[in-house]
Coordinates of C-alpha atoms in Angstrom, one line a residue:
X274 CA 131.7 161.6 77.4
X275 CA 129.7 159.3 79.6
X276 CA 126.1 158.2 78.7
X277 CA 124.9 160.4 81.5
X278 CA 126.4 163.5 79.8
X279 CA 124.3 163.1 76.7
X280 CA 120.7 163.6 75.7
X281 CA 119.5 164.2 79.2
X282 CA 115.8 165.0 79.0
X283 CA 113.9 167.6 80.8
X284 CA 110.4 167.1 79.2
X285 CA 107.6 169.2 80.5
X286 CA 105.6 167.7 83.2
X287 CA 103.2 166.2 83.7
X288 CA 104.0 163.1 81.7
X289 CA 101.5 160.5 80.6
X290 CA 103.8 157.7 81.9
X291 CA 106.9 157.7 84.1
X292 CA 108.9 154.5 84.1
X293 CA 111.6 153.6 86.8
X294 CA 114.4 151.6 85.3
X295 CA 116.1 151.1 81.9
X296 CA 116.4 147.5 81.7
X297 CA 114.6 145.3 79.2
X298 CA 111.1 145.9 80.7
X299 CA 111.6 149.8 81.1
X300 CA 113.0 150.3 77.5
X301 CA 110.3 148.1 76.0
X302 CA 107.5 150.2 77.6
X303 CA 109.2 153.4 76.5
X304 CA 109.5 152.2 72.9
X305 CA 105.8 150.9 72.7
X306 CA 104.1 153.7 74.6
X307 CA 106.0 156.4 72.5
X308 CA 104.6 154.6 69.4
X309 CA 101.1 155.2 70.6
X310 CA 101.6 158.9 71.3
X311 CA 102.2 158.8 75.0
X312 CA 104.7 161.2 76.5
X313 CA 107.0 159.0 78.5
X314 CA 110.2 159.3 80.5
X315 CA 112.5 156.8 82.3
X316 CA 114.4 157.6 85.5
X317 CA 117.3 155.3 85.7
X318 CA 119.7 155.0 88.8
X319 CA 122.6 153.8 86.7
X320 CA 124.7 155.7 84.2
X321 CA 123.6 153.8 81.1
X322 CA 121.1 151.3 79.8
X323 CA 120.8 147.6 80.6
X324 CA 119.3 147.3 84.2
X325 CA 121.2 144.4 85.8
X326 CA 123.6 144.4 82.9
X327 CA 124.8 148.0 83.6
X328 CA 125.8 146.8 87.2
X329 CA 127.0 143.3 86.4
X330 CA 130.7 143.5 85.4
X331 CA 132.3 141.0 87.6
X332 CA 134.6 138.3 85.9
X333 CA 132.5 135.5 84.3
X334 CA 129.2 137.4 84.5
X335 CA 126.9 136.1 81.7
X336 CA 123.3 135.5 81.2
X337 CA 121.9 131.9 81.7
X338 CA 119.2 132.1 78.9
X339 CA 120.6 131.0 75.6
X340 CA 120.3 132.7 72.3
X341 CA 117.7 133.6 70.8
X342 CA 115.7 133.5 74.0
X343 CA 117.4 136.4 75.8
X344 CA 116.8 139.3 73.2
X345 CA 113.9 141.3 71.9
X346 CA 111.7 139.6 69.2
X347 CA 111.3 142.6 67.0
X348 CA 112.8 141.9 63.6
X349 CA 114.5 145.3 63.3
X350 CA 116.5 144.4 66.5
X351 CA 117.7 140.9 65.5
X352 CA 118.0 141.0 61.7
X353 CA 121.4 142.7 61.8
X354 CA 122.6 141.9 65.3
X355 CA 125.1 139.0 65.7
X356 CA 125.8 137.3 68.9
X357 CA 129.2 135.6 69.3
X358 CA 128.2 133.0 72.1
X359 CA 125.3 130.9 72.9
X360 CA 125.3 132.4 76.4
X361 CA 126.5 136.0 76.0
X362 CA 128.7 137.7 78.5
X363 CA 128.0 141.0 80.3
X364 CA 130.1 143.0 77.8
X365 CA 128.2 141.5 74.9
X366 CA 124.9 142.5 76.6
X367 CA 126.1 146.1 76.9
X368 CA 127.0 146.2 73.3
X369 CA 123.5 144.9 72.5
X370 CA 121.8 147.7 74.7
X371 CA 123.9 150.2 72.8
X372 CA 122.6 148.6 69.5
X373 CA 119.0 148.8 70.6
X374 CA 119.4 152.4 71.6
X375 CA 121.0 153.1 68.2
X376 CA 118.0 151.5 66.5
X377 CA 115.2 152.8 68.7
X378 CA 116.8 156.2 69.9
X379 CA 115.8 155.6 73.5
X380 CA 118.2 157.8 75.4
X381 CA 116.5 161.1 74.5
X382 CA 113.8 160.1 76.9
X383 CA 115.9 158.6 79.7
X384 CA 117.4 160.5 82.8
X385 CA 120.4 158.6 84.0
X386 CA 122.0 158.8 87.5
X387 CA 118.6 159.4 88.8
X388 CA 117.7 157.0 91.7
X389 CA 114.0 157.2 92.7
X390 CA 113.6 157.4 96.5
X391 CA 109.9 158.5 96.8
X392 CA 106.6 158.6 95.0
X393 CA 103.3 159.7 96.2
X394 CA 99.8 159.9 94.4
X395 CA 98.1 163.2 94.6
X396 CA 94.4 162.5 94.6
X397 CA 93.4 166.1 93.9
X398 CA 95.5 166.2 90.6
X399 CA 95.4 162.5 90.0
X400 CA 99.1 162.6 89.4
X401 CA 102.1 160.7 90.7
X402 CA 104.7 163.0 92.3
X403 CA 108.0 161.5 92.1
X404 CA 111.3 162.5 93.9
X405 CA 114.9 161.3 93.2
X406 CA 118.1 161.2 95.3
X407 CA 119.5 164.0 93.4
X408 CA 116.5 166.3 94.1
X409 CA 115.0 165.7 90.7
X410 CA 111.1 165.8 90.7
X411 CA 108.8 164.6 88.1
X412 CA 105.0 164.2 87.8
X413 CA 103.0 161.7 85.7
X414 CA 99.6 160.3 85.3
X415 CA 100.8 156.6 85.3
X416 CA 103.8 155.2 87.1
X417 CA 105.4 151.9 86.0
X418 CA 108.3 150.6 88.1
X419 CA 110.3 148.3 86.2
X420 CA 112.8 147.5 89.0
X421 CA 113.8 144.0 88.2
X422 CA 114.0 141.2 90.8
X423 CA 117.6 142.1 91.8
X424 CA 117.3 145.7 92.6
X425 CA 118.6 145.6 96.2
X426 CA 121.7 143.7 97.3
X427 CA 121.8 141.7 100.6
X428 CA 125.0 141.8 102.6
X429 CA 124.8 139.8 105.7
X430 CA 125.8 141.0 109.1
X431 CA 129.0 139.4 109.6
X432 CA 131.1 140.8 112.5
X433 CA 134.2 142.8 111.5
X434 CA 133.2 142.9 107.7
X435 CA 133.9 146.7 107.7
X436 CA 137.4 146.1 109.1
X437 CA 138.6 144.2 106.2
X438 CA 141.7 146.0 104.8
X439 CA 141.6 145.0 101.2
X440 CA 139.0 145.3 98.6
X441 CA 135.7 143.9 99.8
X442 CA 132.9 144.1 97.1
X443 CA 129.5 142.6 96.5
X444 CA 129.3 141.2 92.9
X445 CA 126.5 143.6 92.1
X446 CA 128.7 146.6 93.1
X447 CA 131.8 145.3 91.2
X448 CA 134.0 148.3 90.2
X449 CA 133.3 149.4 86.6
X450 CA 137.1 149.6 86.0
X451 CA 137.6 146.1 87.3
X452 CA 139.3 144.5 90.2
X453 CA 142.6 142.7 90.2
X454 CA 142.8 139.1 91.5
X455 CA 145.8 137.9 89.6
X456 CA 148.3 136.4 92.1
X457 CA 146.2 137.4 95.2
X458 CA 144.6 135.4 98.0
X459 CA 140.8 135.7 97.1
X460 CA 137.8 134.7 99.2
X461 CA 134.3 134.3 97.9
X462 CA 131.4 134.0 100.3
X463 CA 128.3 132.5 98.5
X464 CA 127.9 130.0 95.8
X465 CA 124.9 131.2 94.0
X466 CA 124.8 132.3 90.3
X467 CA 127.4 135.2 90.7
X468 CA 129.5 133.1 93.1
X469 CA 129.8 130.2 90.6
X470 CA 130.8 132.6 87.9
X471 CA 133.3 134.5 90.0
X472 CA 134.8 131.4 91.4
X473 CA 135.4 129.9 87.9
X474 CA 137.4 132.9 87.0
X475 CA 139.2 133.5 90.2
X476 CA 140.4 129.9 90.4
X477 CA 142.4 130.5 87.1
X478 CA 144.4 133.6 88.4
X479 CA 144.4 133.7 92.2
X480 CA 147.4 132.5 94.1
X481 CA 144.9 130.9 96.3
X482 CA 141.0 130.9 96.3
X483 CA 138.9 130.1 99.3
X484 CA 135.3 129.3 98.7
X485 CA 132.9 129.7 101.6
X486 CA 129.8 127.7 101.0
X487 CA 126.6 127.4 103.1
X488 CA 124.5 125.2 100.7
X489 CA 125.7 123.2 97.7
X490 CA 124.9 124.8 94.4
X491 CA 123.1 122.1 92.2
X492 CA 124.7 123.7 89.2
X493 CA 124.1 122.4 85.6
X494 CA 126.6 122.3 82.6
X495 CA 126.1 125.4 80.4
X496 CA 127.5 123.7 77.3
X497 CA 128.8 127.0 75.9
X498 CA 129.2 127.5 72.2
X499 CA 130.9 130.1 70.0
X500 CA 128.9 131.5 67.0
X501 CA 130.4 132.9 63.9
X502 CA 128.4 135.0 61.3
X503 CA 127.7 132.0 59.2
X504 CA 126.2 130.0 62.2
X505 CA 124.0 133.2 63.2
X506 CA 122.8 133.6 59.7
X507 CA 121.7 130.0 59.6
X508 CA 120.0 130.3 63.0
X509 CA 118.2 133.5 61.8
X510 CA 116.4 131.7 59.1
X511 CA 114.6 130.0 61.9
X512 CA 114.3 133.1 64.1
X513 CA 110.6 133.8 63.4
X514 CA 109.5 130.3 64.1
X515 CA 111.7 130.1 67.2
X516 CA 110.5 133.5 68.7
X517 CA 106.9 132.5 68.0
X518 CA 107.4 129.3 70.1
X519 CA 109.1 131.2 72.7
X520 CA 106.0 133.3 73.3
X521 CA 103.8 130.3 73.7
X522 CA 106.1 128.1 75.7
X523 CA 105.4 127.0 79.3
X524 CA 109.1 127.6 80.0
X525 CA 109.6 131.0 78.0
X526 CA 112.3 129.1 75.9
X527 CA 111.7 128.1 72.3
X528 CA 113.3 124.7 72.6
X529 CA 112.9 123.6 76.2
X530 CA 109.8 121.3 76.3
X531 CA 109.3 118.5 79.0
X532 CA 108.4 115.0 78.2
X533 CA 104.7 114.4 78.7
X534 CA 105.4 111.2 80.6
X535 CA 106.2 111.0 84.3
X536 CA 109.7 110.2 85.2
X537 CA 108.2 107.4 87.2
X538 CA 106.5 105.7 84.2
X539 CA 109.7 105.6 82.1
X540 CA 112.0 102.6 82.3
X541 CA 115.5 103.1 83.9
X542 CA 117.0 103.1 80.3
X543 CA 114.4 105.5 78.9
X544 CA 114.7 107.9 81.9
X545 CA 118.6 108.0 81.6
X546 CA 118.4 108.6 77.9
X547 CA 116.0 111.7 78.5
X548 CA 118.1 112.9 81.4
X549 CA 121.4 112.3 79.4
X550 CA 119.9 114.1 76.2
X551 CA 119.0 117.2 78.4
X552 CA 122.3 117.2 80.2
X553 CA 124.2 117.3 76.8
X554 CA 122.1 120.1 75.5
X555 CA 123.1 122.2 78.5
X556 CA 121.5 125.3 79.9
X557 CA 118.2 124.9 81.7
X558 CA 117.2 121.8 79.5
X559 CA 117.9 119.4 82.5
X560 CA 116.0 121.7 84.9
X561 CA 112.8 122.0 82.8
X562 CA 113.1 119.8 79.8
X563 CA 113.2 116.3 81.0
X564 CA 109.9 115.0 82.5
X565 CA 106.8 117.1 83.3
X566 CA 106.6 116.1 86.9
X567 CA 110.1 116.6 87.9
X568 CA 109.4 119.9 89.6
X569 CA 106.0 118.8 91.0
X570 CA 106.4 115.2 92.2
X571 CA 109.0 114.5 94.9
X572 CA 109.7 110.9 93.8
X573 CA 110.4 112.0 90.2
X574 CA 112.4 114.9 91.5
X575 CA 114.6 112.6 93.5
X576 CA 115.3 110.6 90.4
X577 CA 116.6 113.8 88.6
X578 CA 118.6 114.7 91.7
X579 CA 120.2 111.3 91.8
X580 CA 121.2 111.6 88.2
X581 CA 122.8 115.0 88.7
X582 CA 124.6 114.0 91.9
X583 CA 126.3 110.8 90.1
X584 CA 127.2 112.9 87.0
X585 CA 128.7 115.6 89.3
X586 CA 130.6 113.3 91.5
X587 CA 132.3 111.8 88.6
X588 CA 134.0 115.1 88.0
X589 CA 135.5 115.3 91.6
X590 CA 138.9 113.7 92.2
X591 CA 138.6 113.9 96.0
X592 CA 135.8 111.7 97.3
X593 CA 136.1 113.7 100.7
X594 CA 134.3 116.5 98.6
X595 CA 131.4 114.3 97.6
X596 CA 129.1 115.0 100.7
X597 CA 130.0 118.8 100.6
X598 CA 129.5 119.5 96.9
X599 CA 127.0 116.6 95.8
X600 CA 125.7 115.0 98.9
X601 CA 124.0 111.6 98.9
X602 CA 120.8 113.2 100.2
X603 CA 119.5 116.3 98.4
X604 CA 119.9 119.6 100.4
X605 CA 116.6 120.6 98.9
X606 CA 114.4 119.4 95.9
X607 CA 116.2 119.5 92.8
X608 CA 115.2 122.9 91.0
X609 CA 113.3 124.3 93.9
X610 CA 116.3 126.6 94.0
X611 CA 117.2 128.2 90.7
X612 CA 120.2 126.1 89.3
X613 CA 123.3 128.1 88.2
X614 CA 124.9 127.3 84.9
X615 CA 128.6 126.4 85.1
X616 CA 131.6 125.9 82.8
X617 CA 134.1 123.8 84.8
X618 CA 132.8 124.8 88.3
X619 CA 133.3 121.4 89.9
X620 CA 136.8 120.8 88.4
X621 CA 137.8 124.1 90.2
X622 CA 137.8 122.1 93.6
X623 CA 140.3 119.6 92.1
X624 CA 143.0 122.4 91.9
X625 CA 145.6 122.7 94.5
X626 CA 145.2 126.5 94.9
X627 CA 141.4 126.1 96.0
X628 CA 140.0 125.5 99.4
X629 CA 136.3 124.8 100.1
X630 CA 134.9 125.7 103.5
X631 CA 131.6 124.4 104.6
X632 CA 130.2 127.1 106.7
X633 CA 127.0 125.3 107.6
X634 CA 129.3 123.0 109.8
X635 CA 132.2 125.5 110.2
X636 CA 130.5 129.0 110.3
X637 CA 132.1 132.4 109.8
X638 CA 132.9 133.7 113.3
X639 CA 134.2 137.2 112.1
X640 CA 136.1 139.0 109.5
X641 CA 139.4 140.8 110.4
X642 CA 141.6 143.1 108.5
X643 CA 143.5 140.2 107.0
X644 CA 140.9 137.6 106.5
X645 CA 138.2 135.4 107.7
X646 CA 138.0 133.5 110.9
X647 CA 135.7 130.4 111.1
X648 CA 135.0 128.3 114.1
X649 CA 138.0 126.2 113.5
X650 CA 140.3 128.1 111.1
X651 CA 141.7 131.4 109.9
X652 CA 141.9 132.1 106.2
X653 CA 144.3 134.9 105.1
X654 CA 142.8 137.0 102.2
X655 CA 143.8 140.0 100.1
X656 CA 140.4 140.3 98.4
X657 CA 136.9 139.5 99.7
X658 CA 134.0 138.8 97.3
X659 CA 130.4 138.8 98.6
X660 CA 128.3 136.7 96.3
X661 CA 125.5 137.0 98.8
X662 CA 122.7 137.6 96.6
X663 CA 119.7 140.0 96.8
X664 CA 116.6 141.0 98.7
X665 CA 114.8 139.6 95.7
X666 CA 111.7 141.2 94.1
X667 CA 110.3 143.1 97.1
X668 CA 113.5 144.8 98.2
X669 CA 113.7 147.2 95.4
X670 CA 110.1 148.4 95.9
X671 CA 110.6 148.7 99.6
X672 CA 113.5 150.8 99.1
X673 CA 111.3 153.5 97.6
X674 CA 108.8 155.3 99.8
X675 CA 105.7 154.7 97.8
X676 CA 102.5 156.2 99.1
X677 CA 98.9 156.1 97.9
X678 CA 96.5 159.1 98.0
X679 CA 95.7 158.5 101.7
X680 CA 99.2 158.5 102.8
X681 CA 99.1 154.7 102.9
X682 CA 102.5 153.1 102.2
X683 CA 103.5 150.0 100.3
X684 CA 105.7 148.9 103.2
X685 CA 102.6 148.8 105.4
X686 CA 100.5 146.9 102.7
X687 CA 103.2 144.3 102.4
X688 CA 104.3 144.3 106.1
X689 CA 103.3 140.6 106.4
X690 CA 103.5 139.5 102.8
X691 CA 103.1 140.6 99.3
X692 CA 99.6 141.6 98.2
X693 CA 98.9 142.3 94.5
X694 CA 96.3 141.5 91.8
X695 CA 98.1 139.8 88.8
X696 CA 101.5 140.8 90.2
X697 CA 101.0 144.2 88.7
X698 CA 98.8 146.3 90.8
X699 CA 97.7 146.9 94.4
X700 CA 94.6 148.4 96.0
X701 CA 95.3 151.8 97.4
X702 CA 97.9 152.7 94.7
X703 CA 96.0 153.9 91.6
X704 CA 97.7 154.2 88.3
X705 CA 100.6 152.1 89.4
X706 CA 101.4 149.2 87.2
X707 CA 104.5 147.2 88.1
X708 CA 106.4 144.9 85.6
X709 CA 108.7 141.9 86.4
X710 CA 107.8 142.2 90.1
X711 CA 106.5 139.8 92.8
X712 CA 103.5 137.5 92.3
X713 CA 104.2 137.5 88.4
X714 CA 106.3 134.9 86.5
X715 CA 109.4 137.0 86.9
X716 CA 111.9 134.3 88.1
X717 CA 110.5 131.7 85.6
X718 CA 110.2 134.0 82.5
X719 CA 113.5 135.4 81.2
X720 CA 113.7 139.2 81.1
X721 CA 113.2 140.3 77.4
X722 CA 110.5 137.5 76.9
X723 CA 108.6 138.7 80.0
X724 CA 109.2 142.4 79.0
X725 CA 107.2 141.8 75.8
X726 CA 104.6 139.2 77.1
X727 CA 103.7 140.9 80.4
X728 CA 104.6 144.3 79.0
X729 CA 102.2 144.2 76.0
X730 CA 99.3 143.7 78.6
X731 CA 100.2 147.0 80.2
X732 CA 100.6 148.8 77.0
X733 CA 97.1 147.6 75.7
X734 CA 95.7 148.6 79.2
X735 CA 96.9 152.1 79.0
X736 CA 95.6 152.3 75.3
X737 CA 92.2 151.0 76.4
X738 CA 92.0 153.6 79.3
X739 CA 93.1 156.4 76.9
X740 CA 90.7 155.6 74.3
X741 CA 87.7 155.5 76.7
X742 CA 88.7 158.6 78.7
X743 CA 89.5 156.9 81.8
X744 CA 91.9 158.7 84.1
X745 CA 92.3 156.0 86.8
X746 CA 92.9 152.3 87.3
X747 CA 93.2 150.5 90.5
X748 CA 93.1 146.8 91.7
X749 CA 90.2 145.9 93.9
X750 CA 90.8 144.6 97.5
X751 CA 88.7 141.5 96.6
X752 CA 90.7 140.8 93.4
X753 CA 93.9 141.2 95.4
X754 CA 92.9 139.0 98.2
X755 CA 91.8 136.3 95.7
X756 CA 95.2 136.4 93.8
X757 CA 97.3 136.5 96.9
X758 CA 95.3 133.5 98.4
X759 CA 95.8 131.6 95.1
X760 CA 99.6 132.2 95.5
X761 CA 99.5 130.9 99.0
X762 CA 97.6 127.7 98.0
X763 CA 100.0 126.9 95.2
X764 CA 102.9 127.3 97.5
X765 CA 101.5 125.1 100.2
X766 CA 101.5 122.1 97.9
X767 CA 104.7 123.0 96.0
X768 CA 108.3 121.6 96.1
X769 CA 109.3 125.2 96.3
X770 CA 108.1 125.2 99.9
X771 CA 110.7 122.6 100.8
X772 CA 113.7 124.9 99.8
X773 CA 115.0 128.0 101.6
X774 CA 115.5 130.1 98.4
X775 CA 115.2 133.7 97.2
X776 CA 112.1 132.3 95.4
X777 CA 110.4 132.4 98.9
X778 CA 112.3 135.1 100.6
X779 CA 114.1 132.7 102.9
X780 CA 117.5 134.2 102.2
X781 CA 116.7 137.5 104.0
X782 CA 116.4 137.4 107.8
X783 CA 112.9 138.3 109.0
X784 CA 111.3 138.5 105.6
X785 CA 108.0 136.6 105.2
X786 CA 108.3 133.2 103.8
X787 CA 106.0 133.0 100.7
X788 CA 106.1 132.2 97.0
X789 CA 107.2 135.4 95.4
X790 CA 106.7 134.4 91.8
X791 CA 103.9 132.8 89.7
X792 CA 105.4 129.5 88.4
X793 CA 103.3 129.0 85.2
X794 CA 103.9 131.7 82.6
X795 CA 101.2 130.6 80.2
X796 CA 98.5 130.3 82.7
X797 CA 99.3 133.6 84.2
X798 CA 99.2 135.2 80.9
X799 CA 95.9 133.5 80.1
X800 CA 94.5 134.9 83.5
X801 CA 95.7 138.4 82.4
X802 CA 94.1 138.1 79.1
X803 CA 90.8 137.0 80.7
X804 CA 90.9 140.0 82.9
X805 CA 91.4 142.2 79.9
X806 CA 88.7 140.6 77.8
X807 CA 86.2 141.3 80.7
X808 CA 86.9 145.0 80.8
X809 CA 90.0 144.6 83.0
X810 CA 88.1 142.5 85.7
X811 CA 89.6 142.9 89.1
X812 CA 90.2 146.7 88.6
X813 CA 88.2 149.8 89.1
X814 CA 88.3 152.1 86.1
X815 CA 87.2 155.7 86.6

């Protein structure tokens, strides 16, 4: 029996709260709000819990936040749970979500295989009317979209893509039953996080692997580790302190702390020592845990890039690949695009069965039934993998026909850029509070950590409204304008402005170029706390 066949709720409407999405954010809200006595339901497009970890099942898929950062901090959920790897794979994440459900009994209030397509606020009833693709309808006082930043895939318009004769799949739509690559000619378009992970696995089994790269990925060594029960028991003695540090960390990691010195102040030997130590620790330590100004000062940033480049080139046997994979001049500021974590990625290109195609200089002309034609060459393929990313953050929201009480739409409000207050609410959309969305720390705060830190604000807000008899909450236009202007000002002076990344929407043709995420988690949380302490300043309560 599949998860969608069991415990499918049909709770009487109207609900107090309707949540869209059963990833970390959605299930945390469900658990906390049920504890407070709210009637709550989740509508989930997938067939099981997990959000992105329900969909992600491509070879090599794993989280890039190390244990114990990527899990809930509730002791009842970590005391008896044992990870087997420092960076868990998708299959282990699925087992974790099953474990969480067994502990919290979540599925009784989740309706699976229910993709929300429209939601409108009825001003007379002061209720959200929500419709789903399968015809299901629900009403609720409050609507909490927990869509995640990767809810809508991006597939570029490549001529002939629909004519390819073999399997052609986006990594986010990987067949749940798997896809055979053994002994086949495999092509991968894209070298972002999912591309790096698939490439590493495909290179082990494919008769030939062709990688189509537009921009070099400045990937960092994962430094993966296996954990046995004894190692985890030892770690768990420190869990309370580690999870407490995680909650107050600027990086949302308990152990990634940048040196307070400037990279420019340190001597070359001191600088290389700090860079080298972070490199060996692996994960995002080299991204966020070297010097405090690496992600804000272009000269400090260049020093980090040069160190990365030299360490990476040392792993390549063919000097002809240096400029394609680790160029002399950085393709963009280091870290201004999210680094992927790798396990032998660069060594893949030392193999005889791997070809790297630089499509910036040799663009894809068309796809045929049998392969990919670039400007200068044809590549025979049996399998084509699209690791082409997502219409990040806003794409999932715009896929839903969201309408306020006057018929105003979210697509209209965001037609020339995102407008929110605190990354959680918009004027003209009462009783809608979104989590892990645009203009909040989403991309800079890992999922379960943000689910708790940002999610607790929403839980306490709803408690506050309920205790005082308020029926409505809505962001003011003035607060929204101030927040949006602050985001724009920070973007103008930021190194993120110098990179064409999904952080700024530049991977989607025609999408407004803007900073989609608030880059300082603790400053963000302080501003949220300040609003709450002042009776939810920036909102109208009624």
